[in-house]
Short mmCIF file of C-alpha atoms in Angstrom, two decimals:
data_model
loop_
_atom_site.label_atom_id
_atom_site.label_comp_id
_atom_site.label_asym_id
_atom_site.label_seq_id
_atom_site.Cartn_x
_atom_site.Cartn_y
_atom_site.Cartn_z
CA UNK A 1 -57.20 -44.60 56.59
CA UNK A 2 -55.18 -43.29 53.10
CA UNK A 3 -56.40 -44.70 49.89
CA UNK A 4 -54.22 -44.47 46.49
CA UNK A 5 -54.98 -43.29 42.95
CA UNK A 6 -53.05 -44.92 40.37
CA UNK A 7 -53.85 -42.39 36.86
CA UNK A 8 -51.81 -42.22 33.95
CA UNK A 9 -52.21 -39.26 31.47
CA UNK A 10 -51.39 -38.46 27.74
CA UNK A 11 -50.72 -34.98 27.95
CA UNK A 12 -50.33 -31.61 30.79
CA UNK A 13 -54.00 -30.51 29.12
CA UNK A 14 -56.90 -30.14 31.93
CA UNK A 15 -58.94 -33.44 32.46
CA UNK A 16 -62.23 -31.29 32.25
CA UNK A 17 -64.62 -33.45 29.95
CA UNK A 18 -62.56 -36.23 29.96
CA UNK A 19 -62.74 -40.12 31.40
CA UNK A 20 -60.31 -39.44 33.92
CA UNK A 21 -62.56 -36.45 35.53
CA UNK A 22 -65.41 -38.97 36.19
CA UNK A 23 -62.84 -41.62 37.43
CA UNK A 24 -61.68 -39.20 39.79
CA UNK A 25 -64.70 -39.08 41.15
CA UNK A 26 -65.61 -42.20 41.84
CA UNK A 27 -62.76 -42.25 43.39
CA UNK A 28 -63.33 -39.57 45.99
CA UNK A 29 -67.00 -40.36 46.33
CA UNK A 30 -66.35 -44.33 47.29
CA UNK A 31 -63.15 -42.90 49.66
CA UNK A 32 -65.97 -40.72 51.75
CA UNK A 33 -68.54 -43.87 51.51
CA UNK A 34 -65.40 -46.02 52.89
CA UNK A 35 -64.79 -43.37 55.55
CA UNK A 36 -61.02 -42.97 54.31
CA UNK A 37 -59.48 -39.92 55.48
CA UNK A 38 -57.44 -38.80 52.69
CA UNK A 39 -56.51 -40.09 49.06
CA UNK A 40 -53.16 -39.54 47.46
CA UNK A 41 -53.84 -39.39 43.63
CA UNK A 42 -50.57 -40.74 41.69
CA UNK A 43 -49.84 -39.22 38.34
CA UNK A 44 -47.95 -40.69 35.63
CA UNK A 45 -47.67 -39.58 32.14
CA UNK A 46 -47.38 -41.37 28.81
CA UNK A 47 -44.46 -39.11 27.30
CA UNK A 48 -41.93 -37.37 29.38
CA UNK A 49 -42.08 -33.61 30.14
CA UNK A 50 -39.19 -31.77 28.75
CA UNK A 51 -39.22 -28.60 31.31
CA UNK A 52 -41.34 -28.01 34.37
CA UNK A 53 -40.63 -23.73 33.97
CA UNK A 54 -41.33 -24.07 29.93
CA UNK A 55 -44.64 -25.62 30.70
CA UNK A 56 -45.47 -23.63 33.98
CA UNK A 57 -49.18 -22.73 32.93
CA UNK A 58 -49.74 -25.83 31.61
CA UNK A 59 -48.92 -27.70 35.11
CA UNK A 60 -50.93 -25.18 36.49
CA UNK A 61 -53.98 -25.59 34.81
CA UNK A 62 -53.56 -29.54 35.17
CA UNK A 63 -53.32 -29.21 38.59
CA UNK A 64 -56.07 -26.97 38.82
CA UNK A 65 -58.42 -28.90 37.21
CA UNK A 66 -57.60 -32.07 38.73
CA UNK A 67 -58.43 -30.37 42.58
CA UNK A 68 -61.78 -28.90 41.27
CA UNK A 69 -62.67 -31.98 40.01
CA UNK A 70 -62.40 -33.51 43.76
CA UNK A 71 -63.57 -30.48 45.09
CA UNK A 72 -66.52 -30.79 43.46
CA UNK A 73 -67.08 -34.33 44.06
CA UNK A 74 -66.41 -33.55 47.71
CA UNK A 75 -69.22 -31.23 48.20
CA UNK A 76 -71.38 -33.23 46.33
CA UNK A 77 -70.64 -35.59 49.48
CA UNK A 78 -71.28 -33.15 51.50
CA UNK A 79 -67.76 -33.20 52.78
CA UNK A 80 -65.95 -30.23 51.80
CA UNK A 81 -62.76 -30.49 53.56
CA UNK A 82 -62.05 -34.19 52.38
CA UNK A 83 -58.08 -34.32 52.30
CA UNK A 84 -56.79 -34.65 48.40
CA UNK A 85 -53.22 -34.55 47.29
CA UNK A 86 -51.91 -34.91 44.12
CA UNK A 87 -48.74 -36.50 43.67
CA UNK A 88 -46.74 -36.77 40.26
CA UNK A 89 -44.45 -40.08 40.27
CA UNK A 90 -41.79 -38.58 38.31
CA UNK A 91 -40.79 -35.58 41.44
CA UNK A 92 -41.72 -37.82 44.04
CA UNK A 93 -38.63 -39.39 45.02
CA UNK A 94 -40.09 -42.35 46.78
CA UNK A 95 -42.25 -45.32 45.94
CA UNK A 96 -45.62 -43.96 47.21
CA UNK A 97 -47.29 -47.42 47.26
CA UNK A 98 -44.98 -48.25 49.79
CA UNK A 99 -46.77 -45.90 52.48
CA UNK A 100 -47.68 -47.19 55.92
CA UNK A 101 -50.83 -45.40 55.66
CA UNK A 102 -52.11 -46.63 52.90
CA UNK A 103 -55.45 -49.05 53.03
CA UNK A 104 -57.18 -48.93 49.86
CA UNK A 105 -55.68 -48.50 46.24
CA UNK A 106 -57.77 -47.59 43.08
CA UNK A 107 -56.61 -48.54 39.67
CA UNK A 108 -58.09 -48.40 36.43
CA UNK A 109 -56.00 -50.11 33.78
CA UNK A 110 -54.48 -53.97 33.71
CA UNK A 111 -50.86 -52.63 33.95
CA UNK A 112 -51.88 -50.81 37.61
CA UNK A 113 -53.21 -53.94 38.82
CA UNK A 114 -49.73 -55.58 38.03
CA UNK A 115 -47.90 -52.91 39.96
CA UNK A 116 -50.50 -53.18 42.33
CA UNK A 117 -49.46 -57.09 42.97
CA UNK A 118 -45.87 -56.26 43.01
CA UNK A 119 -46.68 -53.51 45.75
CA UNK A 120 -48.39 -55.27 47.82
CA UNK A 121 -46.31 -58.19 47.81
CA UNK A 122 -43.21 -56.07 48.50
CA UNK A 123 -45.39 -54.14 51.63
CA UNK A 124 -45.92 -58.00 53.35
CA UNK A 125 -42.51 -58.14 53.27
CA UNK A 126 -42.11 -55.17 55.29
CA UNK A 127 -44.71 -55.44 57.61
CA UNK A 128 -47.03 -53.56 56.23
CA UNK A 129 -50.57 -54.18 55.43
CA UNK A 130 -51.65 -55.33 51.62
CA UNK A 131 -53.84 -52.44 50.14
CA UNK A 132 -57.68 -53.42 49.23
CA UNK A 133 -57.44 -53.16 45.42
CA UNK A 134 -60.53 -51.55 44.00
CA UNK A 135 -61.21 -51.76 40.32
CA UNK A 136 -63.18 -48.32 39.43
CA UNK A 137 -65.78 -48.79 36.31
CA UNK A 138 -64.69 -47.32 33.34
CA UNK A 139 -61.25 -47.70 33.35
CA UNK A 140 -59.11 -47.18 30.53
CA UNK A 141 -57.44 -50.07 29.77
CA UNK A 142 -54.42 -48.61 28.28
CA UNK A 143 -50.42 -48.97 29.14
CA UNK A 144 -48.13 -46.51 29.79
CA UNK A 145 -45.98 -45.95 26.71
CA UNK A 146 -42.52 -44.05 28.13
CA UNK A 147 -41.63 -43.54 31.60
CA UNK A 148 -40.30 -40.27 32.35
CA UNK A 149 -38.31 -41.47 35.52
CA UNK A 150 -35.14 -41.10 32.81
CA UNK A 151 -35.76 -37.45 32.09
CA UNK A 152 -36.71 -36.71 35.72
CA UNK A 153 -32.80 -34.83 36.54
CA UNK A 154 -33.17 -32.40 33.75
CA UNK A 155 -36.71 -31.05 34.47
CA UNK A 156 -35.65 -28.81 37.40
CA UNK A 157 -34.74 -25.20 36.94
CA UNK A 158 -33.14 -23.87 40.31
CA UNK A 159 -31.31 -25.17 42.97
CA UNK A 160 -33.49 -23.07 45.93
CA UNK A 161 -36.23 -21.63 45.82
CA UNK A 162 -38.56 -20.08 47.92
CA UNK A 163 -42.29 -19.31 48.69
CA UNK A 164 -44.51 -17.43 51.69
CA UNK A 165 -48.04 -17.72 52.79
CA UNK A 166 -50.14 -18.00 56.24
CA UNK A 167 -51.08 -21.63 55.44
CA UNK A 168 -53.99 -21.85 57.56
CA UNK A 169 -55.79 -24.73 57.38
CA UNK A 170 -54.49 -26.36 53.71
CA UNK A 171 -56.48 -26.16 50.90
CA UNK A 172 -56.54 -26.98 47.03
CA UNK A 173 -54.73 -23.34 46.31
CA UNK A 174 -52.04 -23.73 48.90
CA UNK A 175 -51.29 -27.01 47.43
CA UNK A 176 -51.08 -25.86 44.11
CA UNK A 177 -48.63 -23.36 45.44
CA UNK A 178 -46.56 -25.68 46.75
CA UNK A 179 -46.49 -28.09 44.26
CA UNK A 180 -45.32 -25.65 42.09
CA UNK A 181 -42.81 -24.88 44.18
CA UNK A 182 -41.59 -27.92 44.79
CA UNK A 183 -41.26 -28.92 40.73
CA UNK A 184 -39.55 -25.62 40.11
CA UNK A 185 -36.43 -26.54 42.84
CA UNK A 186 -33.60 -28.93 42.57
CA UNK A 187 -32.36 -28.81 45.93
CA UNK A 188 -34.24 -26.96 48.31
CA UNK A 189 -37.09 -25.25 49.19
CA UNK A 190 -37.59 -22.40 51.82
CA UNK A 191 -41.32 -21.72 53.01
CA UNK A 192 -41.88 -19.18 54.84
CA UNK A 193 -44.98 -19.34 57.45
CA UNK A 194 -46.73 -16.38 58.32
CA UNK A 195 -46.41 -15.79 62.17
CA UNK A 196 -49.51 -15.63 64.72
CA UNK A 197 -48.78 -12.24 65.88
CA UNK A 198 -49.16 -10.98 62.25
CA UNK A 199 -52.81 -12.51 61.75
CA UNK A 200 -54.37 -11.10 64.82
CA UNK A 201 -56.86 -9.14 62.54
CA UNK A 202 -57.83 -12.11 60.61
CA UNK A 203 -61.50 -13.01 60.36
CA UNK A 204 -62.29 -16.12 62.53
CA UNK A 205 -59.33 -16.15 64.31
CA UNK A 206 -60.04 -18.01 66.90
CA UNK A 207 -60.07 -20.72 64.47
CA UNK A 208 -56.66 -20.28 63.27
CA UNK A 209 -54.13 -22.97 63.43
CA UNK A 210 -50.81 -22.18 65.10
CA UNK A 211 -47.65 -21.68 63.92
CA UNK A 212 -46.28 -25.11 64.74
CA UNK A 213 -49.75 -26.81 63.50
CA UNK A 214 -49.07 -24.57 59.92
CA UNK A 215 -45.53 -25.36 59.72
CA UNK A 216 -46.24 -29.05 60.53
CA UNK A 217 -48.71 -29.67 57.41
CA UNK A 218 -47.01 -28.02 55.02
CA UNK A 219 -44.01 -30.09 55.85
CA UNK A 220 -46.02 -33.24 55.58
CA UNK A 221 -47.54 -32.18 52.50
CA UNK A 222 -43.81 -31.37 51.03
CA UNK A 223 -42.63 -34.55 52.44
CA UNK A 224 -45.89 -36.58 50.80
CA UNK A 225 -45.41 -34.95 46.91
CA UNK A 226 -41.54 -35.36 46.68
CA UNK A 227 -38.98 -36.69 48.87
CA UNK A 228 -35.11 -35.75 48.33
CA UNK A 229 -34.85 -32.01 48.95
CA UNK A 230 -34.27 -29.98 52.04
CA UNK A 231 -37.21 -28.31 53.05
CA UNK A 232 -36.27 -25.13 54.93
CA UNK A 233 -39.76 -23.90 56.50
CA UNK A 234 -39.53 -21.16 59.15
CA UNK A 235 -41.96 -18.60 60.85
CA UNK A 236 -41.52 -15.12 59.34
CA UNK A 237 -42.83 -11.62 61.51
CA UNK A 238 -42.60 -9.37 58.49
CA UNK A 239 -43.37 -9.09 54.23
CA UNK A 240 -39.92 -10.62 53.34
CA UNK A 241 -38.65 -13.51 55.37
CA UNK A 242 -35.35 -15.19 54.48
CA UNK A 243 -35.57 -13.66 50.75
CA UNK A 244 -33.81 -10.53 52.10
CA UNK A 245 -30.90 -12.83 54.25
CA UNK A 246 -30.43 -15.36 52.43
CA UNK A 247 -28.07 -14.84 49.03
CA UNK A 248 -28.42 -18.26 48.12
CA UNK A 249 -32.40 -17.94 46.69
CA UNK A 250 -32.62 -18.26 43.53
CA UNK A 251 -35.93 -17.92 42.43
CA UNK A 252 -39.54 -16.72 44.23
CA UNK A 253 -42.75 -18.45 43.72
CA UNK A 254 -45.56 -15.98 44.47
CA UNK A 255 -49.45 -15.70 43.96
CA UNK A 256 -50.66 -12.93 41.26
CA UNK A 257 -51.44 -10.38 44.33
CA UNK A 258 -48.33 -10.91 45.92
CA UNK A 259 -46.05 -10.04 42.47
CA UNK A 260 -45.25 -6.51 44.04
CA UNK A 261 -44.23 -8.03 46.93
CA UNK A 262 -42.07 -9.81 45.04
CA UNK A 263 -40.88 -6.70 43.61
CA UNK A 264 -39.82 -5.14 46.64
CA UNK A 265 -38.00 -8.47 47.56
CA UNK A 266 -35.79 -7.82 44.77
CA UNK A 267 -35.04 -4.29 45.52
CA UNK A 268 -34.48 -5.28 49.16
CA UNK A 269 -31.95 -7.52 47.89
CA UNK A 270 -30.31 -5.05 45.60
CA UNK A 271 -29.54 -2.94 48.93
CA UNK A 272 -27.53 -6.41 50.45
CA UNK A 273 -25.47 -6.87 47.53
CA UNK A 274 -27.67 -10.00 46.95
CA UNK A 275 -28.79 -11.03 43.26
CA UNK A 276 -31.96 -10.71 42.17
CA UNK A 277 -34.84 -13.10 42.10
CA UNK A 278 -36.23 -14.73 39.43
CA UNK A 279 -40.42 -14.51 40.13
CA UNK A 280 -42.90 -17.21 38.90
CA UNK A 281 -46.55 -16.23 39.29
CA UNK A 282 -49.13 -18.41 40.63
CA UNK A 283 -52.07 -16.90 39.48
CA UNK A 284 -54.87 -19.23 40.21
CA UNK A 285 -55.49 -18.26 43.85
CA UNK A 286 -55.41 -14.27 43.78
CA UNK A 287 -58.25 -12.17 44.56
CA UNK A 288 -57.76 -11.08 40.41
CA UNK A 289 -58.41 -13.56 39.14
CA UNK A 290 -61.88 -15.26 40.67
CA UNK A 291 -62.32 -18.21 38.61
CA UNK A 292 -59.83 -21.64 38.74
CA UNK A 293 -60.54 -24.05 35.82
CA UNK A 294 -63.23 -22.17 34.84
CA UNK A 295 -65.30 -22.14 38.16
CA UNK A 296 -65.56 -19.32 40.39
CA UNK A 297 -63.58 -19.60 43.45
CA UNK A 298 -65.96 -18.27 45.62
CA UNK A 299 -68.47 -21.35 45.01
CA UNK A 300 -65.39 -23.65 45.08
CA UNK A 301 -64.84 -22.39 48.61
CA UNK A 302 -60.95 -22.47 48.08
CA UNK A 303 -59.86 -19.73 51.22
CA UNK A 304 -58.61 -20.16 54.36
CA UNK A 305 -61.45 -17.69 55.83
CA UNK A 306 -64.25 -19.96 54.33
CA UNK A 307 -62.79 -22.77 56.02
CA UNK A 308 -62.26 -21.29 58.99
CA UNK A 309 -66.07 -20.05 59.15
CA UNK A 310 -67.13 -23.62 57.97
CA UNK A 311 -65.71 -25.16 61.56
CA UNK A 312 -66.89 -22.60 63.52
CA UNK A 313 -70.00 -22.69 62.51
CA UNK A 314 -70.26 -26.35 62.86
CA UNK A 315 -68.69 -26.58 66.25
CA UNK A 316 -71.32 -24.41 67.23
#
């Protein structure tokens, strides 16, 4: 069972200390009580965004704080790998209310439990089940003052862009990654997926997911935060993937630890005649820098090799 998260915000600032981190949650801790297996949180803002890449720390950090938040509530629950994806209306492409898998629906203000009605009304018309509505406490009753569905076309900067990572088991960094990703692109996105005969020294391997199982979830996740561009993901055997064949990349999305490897992209690309890339650093989930929205990563458990050791340990 999928629940949805209708919340509207102001401003790109970090929800830390605000009414929407406790409503958040609520939200995750009555999803785990209601034994729902994942909850789709639905952003909307108040004013439009002029630029995604002129604002790139500040989606960041938004994002960022908006996974610790459930994180935290998560473990709380004592279920740390409770499935949590944040969706922003604007990029998404598609009505995500309209969802087959969705059961449950949280809303806070008067104007979400209109477009509640008016979603569930158009999903018995297709078949599909009404979602429970469920009222949170402490809801801000407030409506949304400017939709920025007009300004959505202009807020893209490139037409393809790429990104590379194992993907192993899909946590709050790797969706951050890939959100990112996905905002900065106009067209296309090309994720490469690193291949199982390049993670045979990986800790708790045994526990690693295949290449098909890796390939397959970050294509769901792609397909659940915005709908309308080709998503190009492929296994890759070595550092550089299709940056170094295909002339058609435009920019490279990359984690702080990975910037020289971005580096040598570009001067791989310089031998082919290709132009260069233009590199956007991620720098929440690097081994630099420890700490994401102010909490140590290491307590928020945000690594593939954590989760990995988490199963095996309790499938022992």
């Amino acid at each position: 069972m999928s629940a949805l998260f209708l919340l509207q915000l102001s401003s790109l600032a970090p929800i830390q200390d605000t009414p929407q981190q406790a409503l958040i949650s609520e939200a995750v801790k009555q999803c785990i009580e209601s034994q729902c297996d994942k909850l789709i949180m639905l952003i909307r803002f108040e004013q439009a965004i002029s630029n995604v890449d002129a604002n790139w720390g500040q989606f960041q950090a938004l994002l960022c704080s908006l996974y610790v938040t459930q994180l935290q509530a998560s473990y709380a629950m004592e279920k740390p790998l409770f499935d949590f994806t944040v969706v922003f209306e604007s990029w998404a492409g598609y009505s995500v209310g309209l969802r087959p898998d969705l059961k449950m629906v949280f809303a806070t203000t008067t104007q979400d439990l209109n477009e509640v009605q008016k979603l569930n009304t158009e999903r018995q018309k297709r078949d599909l089940q009404a979602m429970e509505v469920v009222t949170l406490p402490g809801g801000i009753d407030q409506a949304i003052q400017q939709s920025t569905q007009d300004a959505m076309e202009k807020l893209d900067a490139f037409d393809r862009v790429a990104v590379g990572g194992t993907f192993d088991h899909l946590h709050a960094g790797h969706k951050i990654l890939l959100t990112m990703t996905a905002l900065l692109a106009n067209k296309s996105v090309v994720v490469g997926v690193t291949d199982d005969v390049m993670l045979q020294s990986k800790k708790f391997h045994d526990q690693i997911e295949s290449i098909d199982q890796r390939i397959n979830n970050v294509r769901a996740f792609l397909d659940t935060i915005r709908h309308g561009l080709l998503f190009d993901i492929v296994p890759i055997t070595d550092p550089f993937g299709p940056t170094i064949t295909d002339s058609t990349i435009q920019a490279l999305v990359c984690s702080k630890e990975t910037e020289k490897g971005g580096d040598a992209v570009n001067t791989e690309r310089s031998k082919r005649d290709f132009p260069p890339l233009e590199l956007r650093l991620i720098d929440v989930i690097s081994s630099d820098k420890v700490s994401i929205a102010g909490q140590d990563m290491v307590d928020l458990k945000i690594s593939s090799t954590w989760i990995r050791k988490y199963i095996s340990e309790h499938d022992q």
